[in-house]
């Protein structure tokens, strides 16, 4: 007979703690994948979820889950659970869905403690205005320590060419965030890792990383990127 996967102690079921995989990219829906990972095991989250705007680039490429928001609150609840006490999550977001993001983050337990603006030297599109910025919220679990040298909440941007992903973020812009807000040797999580830009930034800053991605093609790209010698 197979042994039970749990023990009963004090009238409660106790499951063995799974070790958090690190320096790897997991393929799957991050809500389901994160549900199998241990609580309070991540030092910093830097992520770039779908903007819930039905994005399609000039080549016709689209982003999975970019037209629905049913993943949003469950995903950030899991992110919050996985974060150690007194740590930060920085999440890019699309301003057209601000209400949905803000209410999901609050429901998960996050406190908004900063807002970052990245000024692009070019316009992503033009309409009523020339769209030339990206933005991200800084979300706290508990009361993270203040850094010795905080990063400005307005900074520049580098065009990636989006060769590896339709909304590829520049590693150079992510690195100062990792270096400043994740302790040395800490673990950086990106549950919507796309082509792995956050993971490459984490590795180049000497941090451990864990990426999760739904799209198999992007998983292949991210795995290849993090394997490349720096
Ligand atoms: C805005 S893109 C991230 C791009 C990334 N920052 C980069 O530089 O390549 C968001 C990614 O989240 C992925 N995604 C959407 N829903 C997901 C889910 N439930 N679980 C994991 N990944 C998901 C999409 O396939 C997409 O690659």
XYZ file of C-alpha atoms and ligand atoms in Angstrom:
257
model
C 0.000 0.000 0.000
C 1.281 3.522 -0.866
C 2.012 5.689 2.211
C -0.364 8.683 2.659
C 1.132 11.929 1.238
C 0.370 13.652 4.572
C 0.693 13.149 8.330
C -1.960 13.868 10.909
C -0.630 15.994 13.775
C -2.704 17.780 16.413
C -5.834 16.784 14.479
C -4.595 18.581 11.314
C -3.263 17.271 8.001
C 0.369 18.254 7.403
C 1.735 18.032 3.844
C 5.502 17.962 3.304
C 6.843 21.382 2.382
C 7.821 21.364 -1.305
C 11.101 23.067 -2.050
C 10.741 26.162 -4.220
C 12.267 25.492 -7.648
C 14.837 28.136 -8.532
C 16.810 29.456 -11.498
C 14.219 27.912 -13.771
C 11.149 28.659 -15.910
C 7.979 26.681 -15.205
C 5.425 26.168 -17.961
C 1.769 26.616 -16.996
C -0.979 28.846 -15.687
C 0.683 30.782 -12.878
C -2.393 30.568 -10.636
C -2.202 26.772 -10.664
C 1.582 26.609 -10.562
C 1.879 29.041 -7.633
C -0.808 27.114 -5.690
C 1.713 24.234 -5.427
C 4.578 26.399 -4.122
C 5.436 27.127 -0.478
C 4.253 30.299 1.288
C 6.669 33.082 2.262
C 9.508 31.883 0.055
C 10.089 34.774 -2.366
C 12.197 37.896 -1.664
C 11.012 40.167 -4.488
C 8.431 40.035 -7.279
C 8.954 41.956 -10.513
C 6.265 41.215 -13.030
C 4.593 42.388 -16.201
C 1.122 40.828 -16.460
C -1.173 41.197 -19.484
C -2.549 44.771 -19.571
C -6.127 43.526 -20.248
C -6.314 45.705 -23.355
C -6.507 43.257 -26.276
C -3.026 44.261 -27.484
C -2.019 43.272 -31.014
C 1.301 44.427 -32.472
C 2.142 45.342 -36.069
C 2.940 41.706 -36.820
C -0.464 40.599 -35.456
C 1.078 39.020 -32.321
C -1.171 38.971 -29.260
C -0.769 38.270 -25.511
C -2.498 35.338 -23.784
C -5.197 36.381 -21.274
C -5.129 39.975 -22.490
C -8.881 40.231 -23.096
C -10.174 38.845 -19.768
C -9.457 39.628 -16.114
C -10.555 36.413 -14.392
C -6.917 35.461 -13.656
C -6.028 38.818 -12.075
C -7.214 38.528 -8.478
C -6.364 34.801 -8.028
C -2.866 35.417 -9.418
C -2.060 38.300 -7.079
C -3.515 36.425 -4.084
C -0.990 33.664 -4.809
C 1.821 36.181 -5.365
C 1.047 37.724 -1.965
C 1.053 34.321 -0.258
C 4.411 33.362 -1.780
C 6.105 36.612 -0.722
C 8.086 36.728 2.511
C 6.826 39.236 5.102
C 8.046 42.826 4.574
C 8.886 42.489 0.864
C 7.902 44.273 -2.356
C 6.169 43.408 -5.599
C 6.617 45.747 -8.570
C 3.979 45.191 -11.228
C 3.709 46.892 -14.575
C 0.085 47.453 -15.542
C -2.045 48.964 -18.288
C -3.635 52.267 -17.259
C -6.842 51.484 -19.174
C -7.546 48.722 -16.610
C -6.365 50.637 -13.527
C -9.533 49.935 -11.495
C -9.282 46.173 -12.056
C -5.586 46.065 -11.085
C -5.971 48.297 -8.028
C -8.947 46.361 -6.688
C -7.242 42.967 -7.271
C -4.084 44.133 -5.460
C -6.123 45.453 -2.507
C -8.162 42.236 -2.326
C -4.910 40.242 -2.204
C -3.721 42.296 0.804
C -1.219 44.615 -0.889
C -0.577 48.220 0.122
C 0.388 50.568 -2.714
C 3.620 52.293 -1.666
C 4.932 53.774 -4.908
C 4.212 54.413 -8.560
C 6.875 54.271 -11.277
C 6.849 56.032 -14.622
C 9.217 55.096 -17.448
C 9.576 57.693 -20.207
C 10.085 56.268 -23.695
C 12.106 58.210 -26.249
C 9.515 57.121 -28.868
C 5.727 56.694 -29.073
C 4.244 53.175 -28.985
C 1.167 54.544 -30.735
C -0.409 57.890 -31.524
C -4.002 59.071 -31.092
C -5.287 61.749 -28.765
C -1.724 61.729 -27.368
C 1.569 60.114 -28.385
C 1.796 57.164 -25.976
C 5.339 57.467 -24.605
C 5.370 56.016 -21.117
C 5.065 52.740 -19.206
C 3.985 52.554 -15.587
C 4.202 50.180 -12.641
C 2.876 50.112 -9.094
C 5.048 49.250 -6.118
C 3.083 46.950 -3.793
C 4.083 46.082 -0.239
C 3.415 43.038 1.870
C 3.970 44.298 5.419
C 6.594 47.008 5.927
C 9.657 46.490 3.712
C 12.930 48.105 4.897
C 13.990 51.359 3.220
C 16.903 51.027 0.772
C 20.148 52.944 1.306
C 19.889 54.460 -2.185
C 16.289 54.535 -3.477
C 15.659 54.476 -7.234
C 13.886 57.507 -8.778
C 10.215 56.869 -9.522
C 10.702 58.445 -12.961
C 13.251 56.854 -15.240
C 14.168 56.293 -18.853
C 13.479 53.424 -21.206
C 15.381 51.472 -23.820
C 13.703 50.139 -26.966
C 14.102 46.348 -27.131
C 12.796 45.955 -30.686
C 10.356 43.375 -29.254
C 12.188 40.669 -31.169
C 11.768 38.009 -28.480
C 8.252 38.936 -27.309
C 5.569 41.405 -28.494
C 5.896 43.405 -25.240
C 9.503 42.668 -24.291
C 10.762 44.788 -21.383
C 14.344 46.126 -21.365
C 16.653 44.270 -18.988
C 18.645 47.489 -18.373
C 15.539 49.139 -16.894
C 14.726 46.175 -14.648
C 18.227 45.690 -13.213
C 18.270 48.740 -10.871
C 14.926 47.611 -9.412
C 16.251 44.117 -8.693
C 19.550 45.396 -7.310
C 17.850 47.894 -4.976
C 14.757 46.045 -3.778
C 15.835 42.386 -3.660
C 18.478 41.389 -1.063
C 21.715 39.934 -2.411
C 21.269 36.253 -3.196
C 17.471 36.613 -2.767
C 14.872 34.976 -4.982
C 13.022 37.016 -7.636
C 9.658 35.728 -8.923
C 8.027 36.708 -12.221
C 4.763 34.741 -12.656
C 4.113 36.307 -16.114
C 7.691 36.065 -17.348
C 7.164 36.123 -21.145
C 10.585 35.979 -22.783
C 12.281 36.095 -19.359
C 13.529 39.710 -19.163
C 13.045 39.866 -15.364
C 14.889 36.572 -14.967
C 17.848 37.759 -17.042
C 17.981 40.942 -14.919
C 17.860 38.875 -11.711
C 20.645 36.600 -12.880
C 22.856 39.509 -13.950
C 22.381 41.049 -10.466
C 23.408 37.809 -8.720
C 19.884 36.971 -7.551
C 18.120 33.629 -7.863
C 14.973 33.588 -9.999
C 11.774 31.724 -10.793
C 9.703 32.419 -13.904
C 6.280 31.073 -14.828
C 4.793 31.400 -18.315
C 1.645 30.053 -19.990
C 2.715 30.234 -23.639
C 4.985 27.356 -24.629
C 6.847 29.402 -27.248
C 7.718 32.091 -24.708
C 8.802 29.404 -22.221
C 11.286 28.105 -24.807
C 12.586 31.640 -25.405
C 12.919 32.403 -21.685
C 14.707 29.108 -20.974
C 17.161 29.754 -23.805
C 17.814 33.303 -22.559
C 18.542 32.325 -18.968
C 20.892 29.565 -20.148
C 22.971 31.950 -22.254
C 26.297 32.906 -20.680
C 26.143 36.534 -19.490
C 3.208 41.456 -20.858
S 3.771 39.856 -21.175
C 5.339 39.751 -20.325
C 6.500 40.127 -21.210
C 7.843 40.056 -20.463
N 7.954 41.087 -19.490
C 9.022 40.130 -21.406
O 9.871 41.032 -21.276
O 9.120 39.252 -22.288
C 2.735 38.879 -20.166
C 2.957 37.387 -20.293
O 2.086 36.702 -19.392
C 1.735 35.458 -19.992
N 0.528 34.964 -19.296
C -0.758 35.351 -19.442
N -1.559 34.699 -18.583
C -0.751 33.881 -17.846
C -0.984 32.963 -16.786
N -2.217 32.760 -16.287
N 0.067 32.291 -16.267
C 1.331 32.504 -16.748
N 1.604 33.361 -17.751
C 0.579 34.049 -18.295
C 1.561 35.791 -21.453
O 1.702 34.639 -22.280
C 2.669 36.827 -21.675
O 3.843 36.229 -22.186
